[in-house]
Coordinates of C-alpha atoms and ligand atoms in Angstrom, one line a residue:
M1139 CA 144.2 119.7 137.7
A1140 CA 143.6 116.3 139.3
A1141 CA 140.4 116.4 141.3
D1142 CA 142.2 115.4 144.5
R1143 CA 144.8 118.1 144.2
R1144 CA 142.3 120.9 144.6
G1145 CA 141.8 121.9 148.2
K1146 CA 138.5 121.1 149.8
V1147 CA 137.7 124.8 150.3
E1148 CA 138.2 125.5 146.6
T1149 CA 136.1 122.5 145.5
L1150 CA 133.3 123.7 147.8
A1151 CA 133.4 127.2 146.5
L1152 CA 133.3 126.0 142.9
R1153 CA 130.4 123.7 143.7
R1154 CA 128.5 126.5 145.4
R1155 CA 129.0 128.7 142.3
L1156 CA 128.3 126.1 139.6
L1157 CA 125.8 123.7 141.1
S1158 CA 122.3 124.3 142.4
N1159 CA 121.7 124.3 146.1
S1160 CA 119.0 121.7 145.4
C1161 CA 121.9 119.2 145.0
R1162 CA 122.5 118.5 148.6
L1163 CA 125.6 117.3 150.4
F1164 CA 126.0 114.8 153.2
Y1165 CA 127.2 116.6 156.3
P1166 CA 126.5 120.1 154.9
E1167 CA 128.1 121.8 157.8
D1168 CA 131.4 119.9 157.1
P1169 CA 131.2 118.2 153.8
I1170 CA 133.7 115.4 153.0
K1171 CA 135.7 115.3 149.8
I1172 CA 136.0 111.7 148.7
V1173 CA 138.5 110.9 146.0
R1174 CA 138.8 107.1 146.2
G1175 CA 136.8 104.0 147.2
Q1176 CA 137.7 100.4 147.8
G1177 CA 135.5 97.7 149.2
Q1178 CA 133.6 99.2 152.2
Y1179 CA 136.0 102.1 152.5
L1180 CA 136.1 105.6 151.1
Y1181 CA 139.2 107.9 151.2
D1182 CA 139.3 111.7 151.4
E1183 CA 141.7 114.0 149.7
Q1184 CA 144.1 113.7 152.7
G1185 CA 144.0 109.9 152.5
A1186 CA 141.8 109.5 155.6
E1187 CA 139.9 106.2 155.5
Y1188 CA 136.1 106.2 156.2
L1189 CA 134.1 103.1 156.9
D1190 CA 131.0 103.3 154.6
C1191 CA 127.9 101.9 156.4
I1192 CA 125.4 103.5 154.0
N1193 CA 126.3 103.0 150.4
N1194 CA 124.0 100.3 149.1
V1195 CA 124.9 101.3 145.5
A1196 CA 128.5 100.0 145.9
H1197 CA 126.8 96.7 146.5
V1198 CA 129.7 94.3 146.0
G1199 CA 132.2 96.9 147.2
H1200 CA 133.4 100.2 145.9
C1201 CA 135.3 99.8 142.6
H1202 CA 135.2 96.1 142.7
P1203 CA 138.0 95.0 140.3
L1204 CA 135.9 92.4 138.4
V1205 CA 133.1 94.9 137.8
V1206 CA 135.6 97.6 136.7
Q1207 CA 137.3 95.2 134.4
A1208 CA 134.0 94.0 132.8
A1209 CA 133.1 97.7 132.1
H1210 CA 136.5 98.4 130.7
E1211 CA 136.7 95.4 128.5
Q1212 CA 133.2 96.0 127.0
N1213 CA 133.9 99.7 126.6
Q1214 CA 136.9 98.9 124.4
V1215 CA 134.7 96.9 122.0
L1216 CA 131.3 98.4 121.8
N1217 CA 128.8 100.6 123.6
T1218 CA 125.6 101.4 121.8
N1219 CA 121.9 101.4 122.3
S1220 CA 119.7 98.3 122.5
R1221 CA 118.2 98.6 119.0
Y1222 CA 120.9 96.2 117.6
L1223 CA 121.1 92.6 118.5
H1224 CA 123.6 91.9 121.2
D1225 CA 124.3 88.9 123.4
N1226 CA 124.9 90.9 126.6
I1227 CA 121.3 92.1 126.9
V1228 CA 119.8 88.7 126.4
D1229 CA 122.4 87.0 128.6
Y1230 CA 121.7 89.5 131.3
A1231 CA 117.9 89.2 131.1
Q1232 CA 118.4 85.4 131.3
R1233 CA 120.6 85.6 134.4
L1234 CA 118.1 88.0 136.1
S1235 CA 115.2 85.7 135.3
E1236 CA 117.0 82.9 137.1
T1237 CA 116.9 84.9 140.3
L1238 CA 113.2 85.6 140.1
P1239 CA 109.9 83.6 140.2
E1240 CA 109.1 82.2 136.8
K1241 CA 106.2 84.6 136.3
L1242 CA 108.5 87.6 136.2
S1243 CA 110.0 86.9 132.7
V1244 CA 110.0 90.1 130.7
F1245 CA 112.7 92.8 131.3
Y1246 CA 113.0 96.5 130.4
F1247 CA 116.3 98.1 130.9
L1248 CA 116.8 101.7 132.0
N1249 CA 119.6 103.9 133.3
S1250 CA 118.0 105.0 136.6
G1251 CA 115.5 103.7 139.0
A1252 CA 112.8 106.1 138.0
Y1253 CA 113.0 108.0 141.3
H1254 CA 109.9 108.8 143.3
G1255 CA 110.7 112.4 143.2
H1256 CA 111.9 113.7 139.9
L1257 CA 109.1 113.3 137.3
S1258 CA 105.9 115.1 138.3
S1259 CA 104.1 111.8 137.9
L1260 CA 106.4 110.2 140.5
I1261 CA 106.4 113.2 142.8
D1262 CA 102.7 112.8 142.8
I1263 CA 102.9 109.3 144.2
S1264 CA 105.6 110.1 146.8
P1265 CA 104.0 111.4 150.0
Y1266 CA 107.3 112.7 151.3
K1267 CA 107.7 114.8 148.2
F1268 CA 104.2 115.9 147.4
R1269 CA 103.5 117.0 151.0
D1270 CA 106.0 119.8 150.5
L1271 CA 104.6 120.8 147.1
D1272 CA 101.1 120.8 145.7
G1273 CA 99.7 118.1 148.0
Q1274 CA 98.0 114.9 147.3
K1275 CA 96.3 114.4 143.9
E1276 CA 92.8 113.0 143.8
W1277 CA 94.1 109.9 142.0
V1278 CA 96.6 109.1 144.6
H1279 CA 95.8 107.3 147.8
V1280 CA 98.1 106.6 150.7
A1281 CA 97.8 103.5 152.8
P1282 CA 99.2 103.4 156.4
L1283 CA 102.8 102.3 156.6
P1284 CA 103.0 98.7 157.9
D1285 CA 105.2 99.8 160.8
T1286 CA 104.8 97.4 163.8
Y1287 CA 106.9 99.6 166.0
R1288 CA 105.4 103.1 165.7
G1289 CA 102.4 102.5 163.3
L1290 CA 98.7 101.9 163.7
Y1291 CA 99.2 98.2 164.7
Q1292 CA 102.2 97.3 166.7
E1293 CA 104.1 94.3 167.9
D1294 CA 101.4 93.4 170.4
H1295 CA 98.7 93.0 167.7
P1296 CA 97.7 89.4 167.0
D1297 CA 97.7 89.8 163.2
P1298 CA 99.4 93.0 162.1
A1299 CA 99.7 91.7 158.5
G1300 CA 95.9 91.3 158.2
A1301 CA 95.2 94.5 160.0
Y1302 CA 97.4 96.6 157.7
A1303 CA 96.1 94.8 154.7
N1304 CA 92.6 95.7 155.8
E1305 CA 93.6 99.3 155.8
V1306 CA 94.6 98.9 152.2
K1307 CA 91.2 97.2 151.5
R1308 CA 89.5 100.2 153.2
V1309 CA 91.4 102.6 150.9
V1310 CA 90.5 100.5 147.8
S1311 CA 86.8 100.5 148.8
S1312 CA 86.7 104.2 149.4
V1313 CA 88.3 104.8 146.0
Q1314 CA 85.7 102.6 144.4
E1315 CA 82.9 104.4 146.1
K1316 CA 84.0 107.5 144.4
G1317 CA 83.7 105.8 141.0
R1318 CA 87.4 105.3 140.5
K1319 CA 89.4 102.2 139.7
I1320 CA 92.7 101.1 141.1
A1321 CA 95.7 101.2 138.7
A1322 CA 98.6 100.1 140.9
F1323 CA 99.9 99.7 144.4
F1324 CA 103.5 100.9 144.9
V1325 CA 105.6 99.8 147.8
E1326 CA 109.2 99.3 148.7
S1327 CA 109.6 95.7 149.6
L1328 CA 111.2 97.0 152.8
P1329 CA 110.4 100.7 153.1
S1330 CA 113.8 102.3 153.7
V1331 CA 113.2 106.0 153.4
A1332 CA 110.3 105.4 155.7
G1333 CA 112.7 104.3 158.5
Q1334 CA 113.9 100.8 157.7
I1335 CA 110.5 99.2 158.1
I1336 CA 110.0 95.4 157.9
P1337 CA 106.4 94.8 156.8
P1338 CA 104.9 91.8 158.6
A1339 CA 105.1 88.6 156.6
G1340 CA 101.9 87.8 154.7
F1341 CA 101.0 91.5 154.3
F1342 CA 101.8 91.7 150.6
Q1343 CA 99.8 88.6 149.8
E1344 CA 96.7 90.0 151.3
V1345 CA 97.3 93.4 149.8
A1346 CA 97.8 91.8 146.4
E1347 CA 94.5 90.1 146.7
H1348 CA 92.7 93.4 147.3
I1349 CA 94.6 95.2 144.6
H1350 CA 94.1 92.4 142.0
G1351 CA 90.4 92.2 143.0
A1352 CA 90.1 95.8 142.1
G1353 CA 91.9 95.4 138.8
G1354 CA 95.3 96.9 139.8
V1355 CA 98.9 95.6 139.8
F1356 CA 101.4 95.2 142.6
V1357 CA 104.7 97.0 142.1
A1358 CA 107.6 96.0 144.4
D1359 CA 110.4 98.5 144.5
E1360 CA 113.7 96.5 145.2
I1361 CA 116.0 99.4 144.3
Q1362 CA 117.5 99.7 147.8
V1363 CA 116.9 96.2 149.1
G1364 CA 117.3 93.7 146.3
F1365 CA 120.3 91.6 145.1
G1366 CA 120.8 89.5 148.3
R1367 CA 121.0 92.4 150.7
V1368 CA 118.4 90.9 153.0
G1369 CA 120.5 87.7 153.4
K1370 CA 117.8 85.1 153.6
H1371 CA 116.6 85.7 150.0
F1372 CA 117.8 87.3 146.9
W1373 CA 114.8 89.6 146.7
A1374 CA 113.3 91.4 149.7
F1375 CA 109.7 90.7 148.6
Q1376 CA 110.5 87.0 149.1
L1377 CA 110.6 87.6 152.9
Q1378 CA 106.8 87.8 152.6
G1379 CA 106.6 84.1 151.8
E1380 CA 107.2 81.7 148.8
D1381 CA 103.7 82.3 147.6
F1382 CA 104.1 86.0 146.9
V1383 CA 104.9 87.3 143.4
P1384 CA 104.6 90.9 142.5
D1385 CA 103.4 91.9 139.0
I1386 CA 106.2 94.4 138.6
V1387 CA 109.6 94.6 140.3
T1388 CA 111.8 97.6 139.9
M1389 CA 115.6 97.3 140.3
G1390 CA 118.4 99.9 140.5
K1391 CA 121.3 101.2 142.5
S1392 CA 123.1 98.0 143.5
I1393 CA 122.3 96.3 140.2
G1394 CA 125.3 98.1 138.6
N1395 CA 127.5 98.7 141.6
G1396 CA 127.6 102.4 140.7
H1397 CA 127.3 102.1 137.0
P1398 CA 123.9 103.6 135.9
V1399 CA 121.8 100.5 135.3
A1400 CA 118.2 99.8 136.3
C1401 CA 115.6 97.4 135.3
V1402 CA 111.9 96.7 135.4
A1403 CA 110.9 93.0 135.5
T1404 CA 107.3 92.1 134.9
T1405 CA 104.9 89.4 133.8
Q1406 CA 103.9 88.4 130.3
A1407 CA 100.4 89.7 131.0
V1408 CA 101.6 93.2 132.0
A1409 CA 104.1 93.3 129.1
R1410 CA 101.4 92.3 126.6
A1411 CA 99.1 95.0 128.0
F1412 CA 101.8 97.6 127.5
E1413 CA 102.5 96.3 124.0
A1414 CA 98.9 96.7 123.1
T1415 CA 99.2 100.5 123.6
G1416 CA 101.5 100.5 120.6
V1417 CA 104.0 102.7 122.3
E1418 CA 107.6 101.9 121.8
Y1419 CA 109.8 101.5 124.9
F1420 CA 113.2 103.0 124.4
N1421 CA 115.9 104.3 126.7
T1422 CA 119.1 105.7 125.2
F1423 CA 121.5 104.1 127.7
G1424 CA 119.3 101.3 129.1
G1425 CA 120.5 97.8 128.2
S1426 CA 123.7 98.9 126.5
P1427 CA 126.4 96.3 126.1
V1428 CA 128.5 98.0 128.8
S1429 CA 125.6 98.2 131.3
C1430 CA 124.7 94.6 130.8
A1431 CA 128.4 93.5 131.1
V1432 CA 128.5 95.4 134.4
G1433 CA 125.2 93.8 135.6
L1434 CA 126.5 90.4 134.7
A1435 CA 129.8 91.0 136.6
V1436 CA 127.8 92.1 139.7
L1437 CA 125.9 88.8 139.6
D1438 CA 129.1 86.9 139.1
V1439 CA 130.8 88.6 142.1
L1440 CA 127.7 88.1 144.3
E1441 CA 127.9 84.4 143.5
K1442 CA 131.6 83.9 143.7
E1443 CA 132.0 85.8 147.0
Q1444 CA 128.8 84.3 148.4
L1445 CA 127.8 87.8 149.5
Q1446 CA 124.2 87.0 150.2
A1447 CA 125.2 84.4 152.8
H1448 CA 127.8 86.8 154.0
A1449 CA 125.1 89.5 154.5
A1450 CA 123.0 87.0 156.4
S1451 CA 125.8 86.1 158.9
V1452 CA 127.4 89.5 159.3
G1453 CA 124.0 91.2 159.5
S1454 CA 122.7 88.9 162.2
Y1455 CA 125.9 89.4 164.2
L1456 CA 125.5 93.2 163.8
M1457 CA 121.9 92.9 165.0
E1458 CA 123.1 91.0 168.1
L1459 CA 125.6 93.7 168.9
L1460 CA 123.0 96.3 168.4
E1461 CA 120.5 94.4 170.6
E1462 CA 123.1 94.5 173.4
Q1463 CA 123.3 98.2 172.9
K1464 CA 119.5 98.5 173.1
A1465 CA 119.6 96.7 176.5
K1466 CA 122.2 99.1 177.7
H1467 CA 120.9 102.5 176.3
P1468 CA 117.3 103.4 176.7
I1469 CA 117.5 105.8 173.8
I1470 CA 117.5 102.8 171.5
G1471 CA 113.8 101.9 171.2
D1472 CA 114.1 99.3 168.4
V1473 CA 116.6 97.4 166.4
R1474 CA 115.1 95.9 163.3
G1475 CA 116.4 94.5 160.1
T1476 CA 117.4 91.5 158.0
G1477 CA 120.8 90.9 156.4
L1478 CA 122.7 94.1 155.9
F1479 CA 119.5 96.2 156.0
I1480 CA 119.2 97.4 159.6
G1481 CA 117.6 100.3 161.4
V1482 CA 118.2 101.5 164.9
D1483 CA 115.3 103.6 166.1
L1484 CA 116.2 106.3 168.6
I1485 CA 113.4 107.5 170.9
K1486 CA 112.9 110.1 173.5
D1487 CA 111.0 107.7 175.7
E1488 CA 109.5 104.3 175.5
A1489 CA 106.0 105.4 176.5
T1490 CA 105.5 107.6 173.5
R1491 CA 108.3 106.4 171.2
T1492 CA 108.8 110.0 170.1
P1493 CA 111.6 110.1 167.6
A1494 CA 114.9 111.3 169.0
T1495 CA 115.8 113.3 166.0
E1496 CA 118.5 115.6 167.3
E1497 CA 120.2 112.8 169.2
A1498 CA 120.2 110.7 166.0
N1499 CA 121.8 113.5 164.1
Y1500 CA 124.3 113.9 166.9
V1501 CA 125.3 110.3 166.8
V1502 CA 125.8 110.4 163.0
S1503 CA 127.9 113.5 163.3
R1504 CA 130.1 112.0 166.1
L1505 CA 130.5 108.8 164.1
K1506 CA 131.9 110.9 161.3
D1507 CA 134.6 112.2 163.7
Y1508 CA 135.5 108.5 164.1
Y1509 CA 135.6 108.2 160.3
I1510 CA 132.4 106.2 160.1
L1511 CA 129.7 107.1 157.6
L1512 CA 126.2 106.4 158.8
S1513 CA 122.9 108.3 158.2
T1514 CA 119.4 108.7 159.4
D1515 CA 116.0 108.0 157.8
G1516 CA 112.4 107.8 158.6
P1517 CA 109.7 110.5 158.9
G1518 CA 111.3 111.6 162.2
R1519 CA 114.9 111.3 160.8
N1520 CA 115.7 109.3 163.9
V1521 CA 116.4 105.9 162.5
L1522 CA 120.1 105.1 162.1
K1523 CA 120.3 103.1 158.9
F1524 CA 122.8 100.5 158.0
K1525 CA 123.0 99.4 154.4
P1526 CA 126.7 99.1 153.7
P1527 CA 128.5 97.5 150.8
M1528 CA 127.9 93.7 151.2
C1529 CA 131.6 93.0 152.0
F1530 CA 131.1 94.8 155.3
S1531 CA 132.9 92.6 157.9
V1532 CA 132.5 91.3 161.4
D1533 CA 135.4 93.6 162.4
N1534 CA 133.6 96.5 160.8
A1535 CA 130.4 95.6 162.8
Q1536 CA 132.4 95.5 166.1
H1537 CA 134.1 98.8 165.3
V1538 CA 131.0 100.8 164.5
V1539 CA 129.1 99.4 167.5
A1540 CA 132.0 100.1 169.9
K1541 CA 132.1 103.7 168.7
M1542 CA 128.3 104.0 168.9
D1543 CA 128.5 102.7 172.5
A1544 CA 131.1 105.2 173.4
I1545 CA 129.0 108.1 172.0
L1546 CA 125.8 106.9 173.7
T1547 CA 127.7 106.4 177.0
G1548 CA 128.9 110.0 176.8
E1549 CA 132.5 109.2 175.9
G1550 CA 133.5 109.6 179.5
V1551 CA 132.2 113.2 179.5
G1552 CA 130.2 113.0 182.7
S1553 CA 128.4 115.9 184.2
K1554 CA 125.4 117.6 182.9
E1555 CA 127.3 120.9 182.9
Q1556 CA 129.7 119.5 180.4
L1557 CA 126.9 118.6 178.0
T1558 CA 126.8 122.1 176.6
M1559 CA 128.0 121.9 173.1
S1560 CA 130.5 124.6 172.1
V1561 CA 131.6 124.8 168.5
E1562 CA 134.5 126.9 167.5
P1563 CA 133.9 128.8 164.3
A1564 CA 135.4 127.2 161.2
C1565 CA 138.3 129.1 159.9
S1566 CA 138.3 129.9 156.2
Q1567 CA 141.3 127.8 155.4
D1568 CA 140.0 124.7 157.1
I1569 CA 136.3 124.6 156.5
G1570 CA 134.5 122.0 158.4
R1571 CA 137.2 121.5 160.9
S1572 CA 135.1 123.2 163.6
R1573 CA 135.8 121.6 166.9
V1574 CA 133.3 120.4 169.3
L1575 CA 134.7 121.0 172.8
A1576 CA 132.5 119.0 175.1
R1577 CA 129.8 116.7 173.9
S1578 CA 127.8 114.0 175.2
L1579 CA 124.4 112.4 175.0
P1580 CA 121.8 112.8 177.7
G1581 CA 121.7 110.0 180.3
G1582 CA 119.1 108.2 178.3
A1583 CA 115.8 108.5 176.7
G1584 CA 113.3 110.3 178.8
T1585 CA 115.8 112.2 180.9
G1586 CA 115.1 115.4 178.9
S1587 CA 117.2 116.5 176.1
W1588 CA 119.7 119.3 176.1
W1589 CA 119.0 119.8 172.4
G1590 CA 115.4 120.8 173.1
G1591 CA 112.7 120.4 170.5
G1592 CA 112.5 117.1 168.7
G1593 CA 110.6 114.5 166.8
G1594 CA 108.1 114.8 164.1
G1595 CA 109.0 116.1 160.7
A1596 CA 107.5 115.5 157.3
L1597 CA 105.9 112.1 156.9
G1598 CA 108.0 109.7 154.9
P1599 CA 107.0 107.6 151.9
R1600 CA 104.3 105.2 152.5
P1601 CA 102.7 102.7 150.2
A1602 CA 100.8 104.6 147.5
L1603 CA 97.9 103.5 145.4
T1604 CA 97.0 105.2 142.2
S1605 CA 93.6 105.1 140.6
Q1606 CA 91.9 106.1 137.4
T1607 CA 88.4 107.4 136.8
S1608 CA 86.2 104.6 135.5
Ligands
PLP2927 C1 113.5 103.1 147.0 C2 113.9 103.9 145.8 N1 113.3 103.7 144.6 C3 113.7 104.3 143.5 C4 114.8 105.2 143.6 C5 115.2 105.9 142.3 O1 116.5 105.5 141.8 P1 117.2 106.5 140.8 O2 117.8 107.6 141.7 O3 118.2 105.7 140.2 O4 116.2 107.1 139.9 C6 115.5 105.4 144.8 C7 116.6 106.4 144.8 O5 117.0 106.9 145.8 C8 115.0 104.7 145.9 O6 115.6 104.9 147.1

């Protein structure tokens, strides 16, 4: 039976029976069955078209024909592991090296981005994971998130980069006082799960100084934000300034446009140190001829369609539209971003900047009714995050902001009495088609929410340092 012929109810029932509940769904109360994707659009089993504002994996567009063709052609000839000589892997390493500072000249290929969350060693360095489990290990140290909107040092601080870097220095010193050494500093170049944070320029350089001084290496995670997404540069760490070069860069997601490809780029010094251990590096699927053909095709499309420049111009237009919304709706506390990586921070009130969590969820669920897919992130789950396929257009930007405006304005549903949400029970034949009869947002941040509660939540990922006993 073709996957799209099976009714949504049946698919859900099968999924519930056969898959673990740990595998979560978007919109769990009303999951969407997606059967096709093209460009920045996804299509459900009924043919309804959704605008995808969140899938940064489908970087050059869902099912881009040139990427599909490259995979298909190579699949017909050869797909095997990287223990044989093959031109694709060296061509691909060469092409990637042309996008990076010269120092990052050694490449390891994988089939996944080594998620902060699956291996116990990586759970251990992911605050948003370990906080729900065994807690922080003695060899893990967490530095404050360089968040100039809600963090320790905000936009009014004269030198937030220096102040946040000093916090890292403080952590390093306290580690050393305990007789430990620093192994590595891990950070997303733009912390996304932490709420679309833009670290102040110059922060990484100062941190790298402290980390190198203590004998550690600087690892920049570009898995969500690399490959031109930030518009001004190909790599998000380059937003920090020309003079900054990490020791290790991790790449994934967008690198293969949906094909499982990932890569670690590093310096000769780090590679030599790893070689000295005598341990072989091998990954069954990493660097296969098909993976590398796909990776090369993604780079070709980025270049041919000038998607980095496109991300810069559409992204700044979207930011302008969102800034207009901010001026209009006090619930929008902050609009931040670069290129097609944008966060809209919803707050209860400006004085406390308390995350407007329920309101953010509400906006996301209403946008879905308009066939727009957006999601939230950040420790307070209150930041609306945009990270669409890079072909996202000016029209798409206008469309999503117009709908957001309508939702925030209350969609013409005026009085407070009408703000009570009433949901009809879903009928078994039509799961998820529950109807919301009267919905609106409160008049604005600070007016008191009809959802009650709010804010807080588990702390999101922050830069993590790891240490070894000396
Ligand atoms: C910032 C970041 N790093 C790493 C990963 C891991 O990638 P993968 O799921 O391919 O292992 C993710 C995945 O969500 C991520 O968001």
